PDB file of C-alpha atoms (C1' of nucleotides) in Angstrom:
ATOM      1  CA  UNK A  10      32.378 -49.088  96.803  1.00  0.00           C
ATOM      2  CA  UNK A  11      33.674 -50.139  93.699  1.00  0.00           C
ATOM      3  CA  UNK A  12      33.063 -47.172  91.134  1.00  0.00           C
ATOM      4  CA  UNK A  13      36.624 -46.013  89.887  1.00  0.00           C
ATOM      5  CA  UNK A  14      38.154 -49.189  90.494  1.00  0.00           C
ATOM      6  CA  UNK A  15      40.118 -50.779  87.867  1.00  0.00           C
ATOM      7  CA  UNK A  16      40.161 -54.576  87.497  1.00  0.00           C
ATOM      8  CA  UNK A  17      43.092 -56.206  86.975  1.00  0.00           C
ATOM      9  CA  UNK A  18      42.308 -59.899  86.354  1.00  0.00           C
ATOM     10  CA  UNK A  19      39.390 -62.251  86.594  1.00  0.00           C
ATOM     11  CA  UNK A  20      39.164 -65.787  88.247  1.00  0.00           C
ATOM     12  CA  UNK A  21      36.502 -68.139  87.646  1.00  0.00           C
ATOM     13  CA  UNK A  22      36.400 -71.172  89.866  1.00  0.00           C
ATOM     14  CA  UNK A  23      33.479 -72.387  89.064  1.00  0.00           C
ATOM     15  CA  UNK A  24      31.124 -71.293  85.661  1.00  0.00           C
ATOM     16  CA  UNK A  25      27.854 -73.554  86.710  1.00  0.00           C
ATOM     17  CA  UNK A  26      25.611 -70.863  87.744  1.00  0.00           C
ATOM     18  CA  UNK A  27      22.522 -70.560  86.608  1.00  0.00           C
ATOM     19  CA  UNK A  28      24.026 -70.003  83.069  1.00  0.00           C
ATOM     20  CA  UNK A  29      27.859 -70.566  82.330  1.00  0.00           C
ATOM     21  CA  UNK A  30      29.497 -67.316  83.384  1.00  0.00           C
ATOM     22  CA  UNK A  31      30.890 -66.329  79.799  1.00  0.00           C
ATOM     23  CA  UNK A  32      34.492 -67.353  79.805  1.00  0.00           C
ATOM     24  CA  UNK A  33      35.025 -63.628  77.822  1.00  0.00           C
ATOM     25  CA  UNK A  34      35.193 -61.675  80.982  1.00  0.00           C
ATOM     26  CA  UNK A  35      38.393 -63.054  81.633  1.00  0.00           C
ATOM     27  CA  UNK A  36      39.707 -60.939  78.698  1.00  0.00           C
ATOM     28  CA  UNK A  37      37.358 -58.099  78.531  1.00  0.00           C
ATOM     29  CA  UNK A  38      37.291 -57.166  82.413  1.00  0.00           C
ATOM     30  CA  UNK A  39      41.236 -56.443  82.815  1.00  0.00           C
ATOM     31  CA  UNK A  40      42.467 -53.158  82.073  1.00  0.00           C
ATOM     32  CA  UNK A  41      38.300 -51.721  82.393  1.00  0.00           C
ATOM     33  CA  UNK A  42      37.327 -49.403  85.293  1.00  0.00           C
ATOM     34  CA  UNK A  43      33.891 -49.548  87.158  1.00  0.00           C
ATOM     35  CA  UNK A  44      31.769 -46.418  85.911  1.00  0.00           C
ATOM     36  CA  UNK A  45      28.939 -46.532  87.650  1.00  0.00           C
ATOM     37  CA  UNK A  46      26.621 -49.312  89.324  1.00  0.00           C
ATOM     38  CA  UNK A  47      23.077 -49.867  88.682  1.00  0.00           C
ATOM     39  CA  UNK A  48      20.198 -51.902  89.319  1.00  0.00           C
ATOM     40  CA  UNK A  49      16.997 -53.587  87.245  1.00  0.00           C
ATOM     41  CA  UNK A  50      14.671 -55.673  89.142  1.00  0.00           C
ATOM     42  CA  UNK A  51      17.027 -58.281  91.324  1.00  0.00           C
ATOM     43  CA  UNK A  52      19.678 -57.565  88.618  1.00  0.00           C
ATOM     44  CA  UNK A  53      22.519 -55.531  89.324  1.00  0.00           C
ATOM     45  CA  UNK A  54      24.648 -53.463  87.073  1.00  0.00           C
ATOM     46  CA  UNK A  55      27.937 -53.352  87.669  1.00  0.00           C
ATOM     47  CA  UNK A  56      28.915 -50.742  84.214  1.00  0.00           C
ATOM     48  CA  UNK A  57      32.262 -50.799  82.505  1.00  0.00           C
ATOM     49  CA  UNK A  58      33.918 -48.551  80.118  1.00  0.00           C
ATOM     50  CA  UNK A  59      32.618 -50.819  77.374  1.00  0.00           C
ATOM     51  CA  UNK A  60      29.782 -52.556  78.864  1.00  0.00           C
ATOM     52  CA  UNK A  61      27.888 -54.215  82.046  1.00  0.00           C
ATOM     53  CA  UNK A  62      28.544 -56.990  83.864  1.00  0.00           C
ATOM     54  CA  UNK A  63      24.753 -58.456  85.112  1.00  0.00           C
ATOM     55  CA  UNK A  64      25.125 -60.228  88.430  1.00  0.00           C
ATOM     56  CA  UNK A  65      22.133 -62.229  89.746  1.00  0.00           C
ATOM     57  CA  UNK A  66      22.266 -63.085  93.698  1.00  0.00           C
ATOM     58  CA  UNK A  67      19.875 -66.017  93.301  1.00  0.00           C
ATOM     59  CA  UNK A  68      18.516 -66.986  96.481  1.00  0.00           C
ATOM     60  CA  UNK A  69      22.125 -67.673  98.016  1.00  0.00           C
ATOM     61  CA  UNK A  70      24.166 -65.147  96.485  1.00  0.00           C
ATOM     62  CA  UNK A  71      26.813 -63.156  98.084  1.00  0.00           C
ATOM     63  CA  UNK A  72      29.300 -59.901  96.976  1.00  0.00           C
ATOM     64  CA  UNK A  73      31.905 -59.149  99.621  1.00  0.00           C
ATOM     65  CA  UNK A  74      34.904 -56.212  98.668  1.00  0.00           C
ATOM     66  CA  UNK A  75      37.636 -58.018 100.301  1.00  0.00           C
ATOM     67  CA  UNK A  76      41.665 -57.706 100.236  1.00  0.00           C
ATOM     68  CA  UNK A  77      42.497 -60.046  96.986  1.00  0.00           C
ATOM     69  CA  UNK A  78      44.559 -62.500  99.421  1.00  0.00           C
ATOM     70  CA  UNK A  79      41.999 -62.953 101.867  1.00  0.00           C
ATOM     71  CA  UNK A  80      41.476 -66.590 102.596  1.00  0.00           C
ATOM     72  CA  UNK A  81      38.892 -68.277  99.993  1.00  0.00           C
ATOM     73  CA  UNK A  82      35.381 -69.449 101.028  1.00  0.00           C
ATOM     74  CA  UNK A  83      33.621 -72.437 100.528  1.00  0.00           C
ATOM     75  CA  UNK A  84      31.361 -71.224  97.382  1.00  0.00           C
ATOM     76  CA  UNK A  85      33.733 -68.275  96.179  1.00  0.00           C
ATOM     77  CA  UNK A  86      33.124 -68.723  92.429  1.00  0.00           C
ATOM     78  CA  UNK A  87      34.644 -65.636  90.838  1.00  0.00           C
ATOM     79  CA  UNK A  88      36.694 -63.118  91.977  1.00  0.00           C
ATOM     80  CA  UNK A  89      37.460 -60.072  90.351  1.00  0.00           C
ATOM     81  CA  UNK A  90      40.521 -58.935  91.496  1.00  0.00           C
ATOM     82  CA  UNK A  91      41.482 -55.091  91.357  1.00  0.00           C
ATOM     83  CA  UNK A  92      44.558 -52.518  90.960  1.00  0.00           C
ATOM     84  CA  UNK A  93      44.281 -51.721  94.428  1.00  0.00           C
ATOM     85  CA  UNK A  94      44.674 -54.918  96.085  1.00  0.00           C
ATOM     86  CA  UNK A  95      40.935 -55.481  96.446  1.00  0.00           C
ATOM     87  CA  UNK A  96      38.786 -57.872  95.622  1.00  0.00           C
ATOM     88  CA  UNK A  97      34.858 -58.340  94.491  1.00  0.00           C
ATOM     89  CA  UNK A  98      33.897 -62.037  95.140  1.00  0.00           C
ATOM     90  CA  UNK A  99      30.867 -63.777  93.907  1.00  0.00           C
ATOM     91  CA  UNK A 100      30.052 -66.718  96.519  1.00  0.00           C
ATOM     92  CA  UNK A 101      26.307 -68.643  95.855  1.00  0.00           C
ATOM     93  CA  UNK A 102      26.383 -71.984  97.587  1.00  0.00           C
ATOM     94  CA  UNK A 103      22.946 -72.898  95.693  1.00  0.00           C
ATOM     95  CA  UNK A 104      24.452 -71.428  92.478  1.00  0.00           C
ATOM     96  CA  UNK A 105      20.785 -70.067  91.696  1.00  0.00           C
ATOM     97  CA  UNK A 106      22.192 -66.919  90.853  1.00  0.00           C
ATOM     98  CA  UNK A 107      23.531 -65.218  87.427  1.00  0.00           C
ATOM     99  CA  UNK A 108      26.670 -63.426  86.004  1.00  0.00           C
ATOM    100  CA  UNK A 109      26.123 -62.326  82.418  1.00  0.00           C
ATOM    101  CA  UNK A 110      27.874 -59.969  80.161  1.00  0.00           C
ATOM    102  CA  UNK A 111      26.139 -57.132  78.210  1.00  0.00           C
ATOM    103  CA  UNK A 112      28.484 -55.575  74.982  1.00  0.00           C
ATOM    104  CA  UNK A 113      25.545 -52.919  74.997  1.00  0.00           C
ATOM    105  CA  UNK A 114      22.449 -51.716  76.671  1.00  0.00           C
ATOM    106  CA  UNK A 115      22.136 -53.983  79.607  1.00  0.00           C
ATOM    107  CA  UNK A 116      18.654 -53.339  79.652  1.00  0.00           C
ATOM    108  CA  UNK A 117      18.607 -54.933  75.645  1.00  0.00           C
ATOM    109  CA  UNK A 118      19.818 -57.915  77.589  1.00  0.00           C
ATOM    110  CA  UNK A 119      18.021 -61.419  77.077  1.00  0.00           C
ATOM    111  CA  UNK A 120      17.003 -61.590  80.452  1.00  0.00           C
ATOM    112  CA  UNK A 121      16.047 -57.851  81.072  1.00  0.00           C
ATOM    113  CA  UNK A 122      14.173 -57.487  78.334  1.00  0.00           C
ATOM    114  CA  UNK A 123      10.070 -58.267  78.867  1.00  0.00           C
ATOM    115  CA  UNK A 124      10.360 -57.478  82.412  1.00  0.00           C
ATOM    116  CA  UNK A 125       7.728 -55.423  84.654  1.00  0.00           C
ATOM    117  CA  UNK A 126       7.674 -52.438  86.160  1.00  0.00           C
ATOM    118  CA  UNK A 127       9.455 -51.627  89.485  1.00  0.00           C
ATOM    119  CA  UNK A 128       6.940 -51.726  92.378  1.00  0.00           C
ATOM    120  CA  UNK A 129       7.611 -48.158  93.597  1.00  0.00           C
ATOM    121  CA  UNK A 130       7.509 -46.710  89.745  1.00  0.00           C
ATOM    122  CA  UNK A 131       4.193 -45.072  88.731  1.00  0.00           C
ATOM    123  CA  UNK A 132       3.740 -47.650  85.594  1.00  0.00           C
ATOM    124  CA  UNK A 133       2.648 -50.002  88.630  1.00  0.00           C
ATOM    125  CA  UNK A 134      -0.760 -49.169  89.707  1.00  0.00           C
ATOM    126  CA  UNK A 135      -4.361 -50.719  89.334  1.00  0.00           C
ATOM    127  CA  UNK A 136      -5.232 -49.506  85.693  1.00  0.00           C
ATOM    128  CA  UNK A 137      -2.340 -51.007  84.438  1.00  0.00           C
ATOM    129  CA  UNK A 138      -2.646 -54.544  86.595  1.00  0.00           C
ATOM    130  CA  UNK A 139      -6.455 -54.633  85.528  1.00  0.00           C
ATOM    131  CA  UNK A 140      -5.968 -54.267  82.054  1.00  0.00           C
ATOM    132  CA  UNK A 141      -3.034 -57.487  81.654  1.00  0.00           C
ATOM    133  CA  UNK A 142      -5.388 -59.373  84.087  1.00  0.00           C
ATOM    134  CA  UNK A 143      -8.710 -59.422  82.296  1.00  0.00           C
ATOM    135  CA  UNK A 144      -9.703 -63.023  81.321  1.00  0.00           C
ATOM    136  CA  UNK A 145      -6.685 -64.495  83.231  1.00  0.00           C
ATOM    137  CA  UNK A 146      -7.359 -67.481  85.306  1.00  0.00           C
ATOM    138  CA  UNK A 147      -3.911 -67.967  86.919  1.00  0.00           C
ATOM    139  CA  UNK A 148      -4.479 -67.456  90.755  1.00  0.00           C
ATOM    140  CA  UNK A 149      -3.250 -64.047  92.180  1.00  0.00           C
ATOM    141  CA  UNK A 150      -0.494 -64.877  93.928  1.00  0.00           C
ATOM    142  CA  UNK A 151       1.748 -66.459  90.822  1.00  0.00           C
ATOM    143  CA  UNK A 152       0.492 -63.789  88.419  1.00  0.00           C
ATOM    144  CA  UNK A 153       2.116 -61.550  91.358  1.00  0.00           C
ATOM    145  CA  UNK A 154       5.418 -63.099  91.418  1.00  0.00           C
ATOM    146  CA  UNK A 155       5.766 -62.909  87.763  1.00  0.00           C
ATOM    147  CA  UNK A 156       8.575 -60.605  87.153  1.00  0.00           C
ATOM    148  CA  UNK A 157       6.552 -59.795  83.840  1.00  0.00           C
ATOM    149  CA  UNK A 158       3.919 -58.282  86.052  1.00  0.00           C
ATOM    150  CA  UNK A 159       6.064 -56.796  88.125  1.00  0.00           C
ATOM    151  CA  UNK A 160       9.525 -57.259  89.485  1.00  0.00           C
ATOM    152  CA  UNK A 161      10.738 -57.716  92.961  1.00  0.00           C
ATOM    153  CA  UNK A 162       7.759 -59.544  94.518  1.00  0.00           C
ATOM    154  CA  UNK A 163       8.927 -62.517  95.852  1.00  0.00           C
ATOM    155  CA  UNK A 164       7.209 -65.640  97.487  1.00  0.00           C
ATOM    156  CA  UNK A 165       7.377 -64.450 100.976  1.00  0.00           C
ATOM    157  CA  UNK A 166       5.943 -60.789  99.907  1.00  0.00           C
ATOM    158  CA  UNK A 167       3.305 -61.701  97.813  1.00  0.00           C
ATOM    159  CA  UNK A 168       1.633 -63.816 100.601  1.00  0.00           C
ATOM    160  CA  UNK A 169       1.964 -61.044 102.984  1.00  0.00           C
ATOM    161  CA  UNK A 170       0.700 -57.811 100.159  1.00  0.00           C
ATOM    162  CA  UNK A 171      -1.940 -60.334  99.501  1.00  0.00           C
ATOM    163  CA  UNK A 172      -3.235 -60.758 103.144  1.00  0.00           C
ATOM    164  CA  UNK A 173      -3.106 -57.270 103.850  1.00  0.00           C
ATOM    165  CA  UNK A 174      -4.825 -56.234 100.519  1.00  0.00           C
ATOM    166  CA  UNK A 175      -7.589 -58.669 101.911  1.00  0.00           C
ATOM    167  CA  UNK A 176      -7.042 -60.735  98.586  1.00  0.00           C
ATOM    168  CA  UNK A 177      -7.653 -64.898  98.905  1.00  0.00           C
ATOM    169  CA  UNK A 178      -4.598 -65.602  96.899  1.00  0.00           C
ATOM    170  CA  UNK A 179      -6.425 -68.701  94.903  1.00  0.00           C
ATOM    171  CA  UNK A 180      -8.515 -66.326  93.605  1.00  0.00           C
ATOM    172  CA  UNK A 181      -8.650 -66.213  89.345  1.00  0.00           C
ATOM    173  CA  UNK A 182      -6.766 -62.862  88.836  1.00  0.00           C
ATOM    174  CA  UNK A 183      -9.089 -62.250  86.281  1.00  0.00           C
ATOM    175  CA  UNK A 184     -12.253 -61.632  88.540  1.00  0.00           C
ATOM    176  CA  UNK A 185     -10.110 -59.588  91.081  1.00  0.00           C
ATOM    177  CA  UNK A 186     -11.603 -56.113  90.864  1.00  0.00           C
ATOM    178  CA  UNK A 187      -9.900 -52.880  90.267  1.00  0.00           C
ATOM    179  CA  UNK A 188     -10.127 -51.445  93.597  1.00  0.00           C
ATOM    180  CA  UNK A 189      -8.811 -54.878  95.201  1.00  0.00           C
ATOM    181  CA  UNK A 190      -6.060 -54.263  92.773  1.00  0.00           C
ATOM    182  CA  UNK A 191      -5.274 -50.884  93.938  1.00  0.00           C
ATOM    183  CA  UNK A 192      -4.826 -52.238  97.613  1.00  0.00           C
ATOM    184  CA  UNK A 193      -2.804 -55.183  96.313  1.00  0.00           C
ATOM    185  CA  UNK A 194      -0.516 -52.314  94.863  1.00  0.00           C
ATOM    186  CA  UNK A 195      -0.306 -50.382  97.670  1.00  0.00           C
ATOM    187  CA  UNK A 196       0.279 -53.286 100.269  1.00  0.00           C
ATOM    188  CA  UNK A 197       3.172 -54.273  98.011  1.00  0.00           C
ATOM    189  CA  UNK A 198       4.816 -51.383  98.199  1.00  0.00           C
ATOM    190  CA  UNK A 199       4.061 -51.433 101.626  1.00  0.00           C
ATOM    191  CA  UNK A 200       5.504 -54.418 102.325  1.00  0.00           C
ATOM    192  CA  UNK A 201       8.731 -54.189 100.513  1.00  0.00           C
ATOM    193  CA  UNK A 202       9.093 -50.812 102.418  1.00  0.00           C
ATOM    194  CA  UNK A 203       8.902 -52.831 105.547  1.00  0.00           C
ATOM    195  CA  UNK A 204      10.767 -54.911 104.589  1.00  0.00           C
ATOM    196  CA  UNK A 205      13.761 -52.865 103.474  1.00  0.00           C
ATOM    197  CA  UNK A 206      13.652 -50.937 106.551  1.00  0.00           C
ATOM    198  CA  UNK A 207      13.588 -53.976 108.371  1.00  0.00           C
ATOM    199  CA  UNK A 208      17.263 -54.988 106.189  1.00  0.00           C
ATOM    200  CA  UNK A 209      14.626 -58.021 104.643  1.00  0.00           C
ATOM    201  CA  UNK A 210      13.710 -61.423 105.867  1.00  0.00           C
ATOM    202  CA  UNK A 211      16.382 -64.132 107.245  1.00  0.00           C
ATOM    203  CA  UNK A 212      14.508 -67.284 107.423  1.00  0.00           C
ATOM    204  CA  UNK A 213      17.401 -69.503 107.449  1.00  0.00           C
ATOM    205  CA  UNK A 214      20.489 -67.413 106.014  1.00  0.00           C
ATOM    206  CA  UNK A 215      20.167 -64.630 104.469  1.00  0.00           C
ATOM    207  CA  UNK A 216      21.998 -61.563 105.391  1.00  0.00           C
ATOM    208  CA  UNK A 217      23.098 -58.310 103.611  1.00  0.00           C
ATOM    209  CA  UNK A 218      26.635 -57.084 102.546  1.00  0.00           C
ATOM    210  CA  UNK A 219      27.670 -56.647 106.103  1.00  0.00           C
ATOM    211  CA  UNK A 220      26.884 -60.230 107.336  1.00  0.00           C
ATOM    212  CA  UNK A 221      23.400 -58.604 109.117  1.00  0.00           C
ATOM    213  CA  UNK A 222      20.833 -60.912 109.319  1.00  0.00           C
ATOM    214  CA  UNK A 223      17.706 -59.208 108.072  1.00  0.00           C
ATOM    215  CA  UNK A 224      14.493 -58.321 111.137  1.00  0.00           C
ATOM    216  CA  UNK A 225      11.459 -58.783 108.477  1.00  0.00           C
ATOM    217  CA  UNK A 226      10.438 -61.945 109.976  1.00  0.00           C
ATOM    218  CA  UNK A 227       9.102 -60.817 113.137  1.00  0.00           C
ATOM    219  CA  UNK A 228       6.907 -58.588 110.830  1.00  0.00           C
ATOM    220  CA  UNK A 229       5.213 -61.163 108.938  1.00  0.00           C
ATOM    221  CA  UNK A 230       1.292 -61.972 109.233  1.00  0.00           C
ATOM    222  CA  UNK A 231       1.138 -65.583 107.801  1.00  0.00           C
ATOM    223  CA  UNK A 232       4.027 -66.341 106.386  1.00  0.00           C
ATOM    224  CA  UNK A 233       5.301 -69.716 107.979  1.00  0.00           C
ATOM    225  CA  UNK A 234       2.284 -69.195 110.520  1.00  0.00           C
ATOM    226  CA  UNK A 235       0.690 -72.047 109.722  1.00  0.00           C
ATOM    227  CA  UNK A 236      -2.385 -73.152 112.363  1.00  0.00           C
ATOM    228  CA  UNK A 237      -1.248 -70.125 114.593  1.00  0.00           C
ATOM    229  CA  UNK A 238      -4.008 -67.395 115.147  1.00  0.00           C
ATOM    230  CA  UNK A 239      -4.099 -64.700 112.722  1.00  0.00           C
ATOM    231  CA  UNK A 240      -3.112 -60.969 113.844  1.00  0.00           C
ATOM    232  CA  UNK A 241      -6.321 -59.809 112.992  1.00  0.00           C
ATOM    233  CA  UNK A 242      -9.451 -61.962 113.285  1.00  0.00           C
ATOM    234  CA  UNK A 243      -7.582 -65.068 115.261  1.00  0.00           C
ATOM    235  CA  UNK A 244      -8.780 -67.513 113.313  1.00  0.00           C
ATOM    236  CA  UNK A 245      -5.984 -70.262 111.896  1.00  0.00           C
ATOM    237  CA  UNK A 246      -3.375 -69.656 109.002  1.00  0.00           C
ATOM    238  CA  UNK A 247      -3.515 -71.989 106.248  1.00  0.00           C
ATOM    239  CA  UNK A 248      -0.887 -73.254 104.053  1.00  0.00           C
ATOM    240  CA  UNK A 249      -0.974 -74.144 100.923  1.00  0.00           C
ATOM    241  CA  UNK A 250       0.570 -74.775  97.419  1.00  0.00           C
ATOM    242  CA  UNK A 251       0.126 -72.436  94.705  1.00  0.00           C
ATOM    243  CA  UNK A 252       2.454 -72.886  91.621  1.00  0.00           C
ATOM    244  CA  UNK A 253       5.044 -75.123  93.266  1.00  0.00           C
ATOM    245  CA  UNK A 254       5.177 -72.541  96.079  1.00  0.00           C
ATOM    246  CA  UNK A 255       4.509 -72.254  99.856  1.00  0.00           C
ATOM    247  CA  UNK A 256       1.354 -70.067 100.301  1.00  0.00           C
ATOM    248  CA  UNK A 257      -0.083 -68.998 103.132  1.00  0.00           C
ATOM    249  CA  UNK A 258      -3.161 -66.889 104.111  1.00  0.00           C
ATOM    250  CA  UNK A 259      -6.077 -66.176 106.249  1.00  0.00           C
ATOM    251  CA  UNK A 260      -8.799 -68.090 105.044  1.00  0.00           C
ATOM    252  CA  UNK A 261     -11.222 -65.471 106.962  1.00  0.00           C
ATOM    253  CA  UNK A 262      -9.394 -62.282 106.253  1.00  0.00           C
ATOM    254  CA  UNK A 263      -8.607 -62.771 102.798  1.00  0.00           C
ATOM    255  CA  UNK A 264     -11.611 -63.390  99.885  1.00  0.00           C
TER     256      UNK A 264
ATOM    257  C1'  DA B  27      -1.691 -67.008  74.379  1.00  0.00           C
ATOM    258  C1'  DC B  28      -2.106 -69.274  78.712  1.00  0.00           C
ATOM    259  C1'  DT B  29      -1.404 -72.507  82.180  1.00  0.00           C
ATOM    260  C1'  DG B  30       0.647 -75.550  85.252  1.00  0.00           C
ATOM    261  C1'  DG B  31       4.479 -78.421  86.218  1.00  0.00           C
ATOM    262  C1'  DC B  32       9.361 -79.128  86.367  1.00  0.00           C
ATOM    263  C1'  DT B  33      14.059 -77.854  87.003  1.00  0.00           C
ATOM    264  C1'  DC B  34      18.446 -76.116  88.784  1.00  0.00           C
ATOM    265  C1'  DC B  35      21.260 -76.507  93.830  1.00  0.00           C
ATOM    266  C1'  DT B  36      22.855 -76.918  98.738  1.00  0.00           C
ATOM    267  C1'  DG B  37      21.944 -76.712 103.480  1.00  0.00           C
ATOM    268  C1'  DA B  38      18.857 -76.865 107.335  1.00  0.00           C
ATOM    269  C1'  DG B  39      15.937 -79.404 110.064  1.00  0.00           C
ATOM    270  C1'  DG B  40      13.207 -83.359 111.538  1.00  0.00           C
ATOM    271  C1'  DG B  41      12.621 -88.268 112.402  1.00  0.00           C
ATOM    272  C1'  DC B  42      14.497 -92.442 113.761  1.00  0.00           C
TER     273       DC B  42
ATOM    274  C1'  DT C  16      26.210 -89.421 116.134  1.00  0.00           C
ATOM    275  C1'  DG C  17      24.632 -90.228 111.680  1.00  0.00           C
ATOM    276  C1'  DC C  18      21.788 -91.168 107.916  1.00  0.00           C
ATOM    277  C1'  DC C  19      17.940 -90.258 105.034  1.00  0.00           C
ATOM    278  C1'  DC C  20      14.159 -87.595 103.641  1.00  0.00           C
ATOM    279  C1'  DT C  21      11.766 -83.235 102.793  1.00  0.00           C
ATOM    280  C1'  DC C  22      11.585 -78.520 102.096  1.00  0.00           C
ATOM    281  C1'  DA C  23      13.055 -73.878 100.775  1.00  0.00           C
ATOM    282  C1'  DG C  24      12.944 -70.566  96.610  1.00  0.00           C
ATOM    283  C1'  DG C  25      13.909 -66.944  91.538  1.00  0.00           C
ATOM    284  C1'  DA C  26      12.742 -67.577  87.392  1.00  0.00           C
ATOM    285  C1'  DG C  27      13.445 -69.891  82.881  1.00  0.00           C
ATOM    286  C1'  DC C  28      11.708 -73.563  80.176  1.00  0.00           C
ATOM    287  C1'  DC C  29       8.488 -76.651  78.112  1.00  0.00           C
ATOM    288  C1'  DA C  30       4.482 -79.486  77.010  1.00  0.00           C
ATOM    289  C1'  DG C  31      -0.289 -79.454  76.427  1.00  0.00           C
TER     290       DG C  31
END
DNA sequence: ACTGGCTCCTGAGGGC
DNA sequence: TGCCCTCAGGAGCCAG
């Protein structure tokens, strides 16, 4: 927990993240105390007397609270060091992750503002999915994982809220009816439930603030089931690509 | 306004 | 054992 803590200096080792991380922290963050943390989308709010530092965990990213002369590890790129002796460490070997500074409303951030509704808010729900769908042509499953459709929907999820909604995921999202929609939103949420529960999907590395490696996985109907039987009618998973991404689905189940 | 393709990056895993 | 190749993915960016 890092609420009340006051920072006492800022190290950057390395800026390339996705964006430089703004050389001004190292002046603005000393002598500010933690007020509160938040969250928008995969965004996290870490708020400040007089403003918000945005961090971004990528697909790699790491926070550990550790004592500030704990040994260093390989892909520690900041460290905010507090009063107390502890320390907040950003580590992201593939550096796909973020650390931005807002002055003001974090949410009037750049890259906050434009985004979707959260999954489990009541904004996201079949009226609202038909009406920015109509006359799209963009398969399903990208217009899913577009975080200005909706945030939090990731490549592994959408493949699995789409083959339980029963949803081909090359389908135009345009011609996807209104009641497929309202299954597509309630597998999501669904799924992400799971999912949570389950302390998310490790497929290679991932693992949460304790080091845990996350029991999803054994949960999942097609993802990475390619040419194995599927749960529910046996026939074979397919894979495909769909925007640059890994898709996979039941080519029975799913229309 | 949409759409699809490309890009960033490192590490894991497979083939030889 | 070691090298090389491919793949993985969140999300911004850009050309058409």
């Amino acid at each position: 927990m890092v609420v009340n803590k006051m920072v006492d200096r800022v190290v950057i080792h390395n800026a390339a993240l996705r964006w430089p991380v703004p050389g001004e922290l190292l002046e603005l963050l000393p002598g500010q105390r933690v007020s509160s943390v938040g969250r928008r989308s995969k965004y996290l709010l870490f708020n400040f007397e007089r403003g918000t530092l945005i961090i971004h965990l990528g697909m790699t990213g790491h926070l550990r609270l550790t004592s500030h002369d704990a040994a260093r590890r390989k892909h520690d790129h900041v460290e905010i060091i507090f009063s107390d002796g502890t320390a907040l460490r950003y580590n992201d070997s593939r550096r796909f992750g973020a650390m931005l500074w807002a002055a003001a409303d974090p949410l009037q951030h750049r890259r906050l503002t434009g985004l979707g509704p959260e999954p489990f808010s009541p904004g996201f729900n079949a009226t609202y999915l038909h009406r920015i769908s109509r006359g799209r042509k963009v398969a399903v499953k990208p217009f899913l994982m577009d975080p200005r459709v909706v945030v939090g929907v990731g490549n592994i999820y959408a493949s699995e809220a789409l083959f339980r909604a029963g949803i081909a995921p090359t389908r135009p999202v345009g011609q996807v009816g209104k009641a497929a929609l309202g299954r597509l939103v309630k597998s999501v949420r669904d799924i992400l439930e799971a999912a949570i529960a389950a302390g998310g999907t490790t497929l290679r590395n991932f693992s949460d603030s304790q080091g845990r490696p996350g029991y999803f996985r054994q949960e999942l109907c097609v993802y990475g089931r390619t040419g194995e039987a599927c749960l529910v009618c046996s026939a074979p998973i397919k894979q495909l690509r769909l925007g640059q991404r890994s898709t996979y689905f039941c080519p029975n189940c799913q229309r």
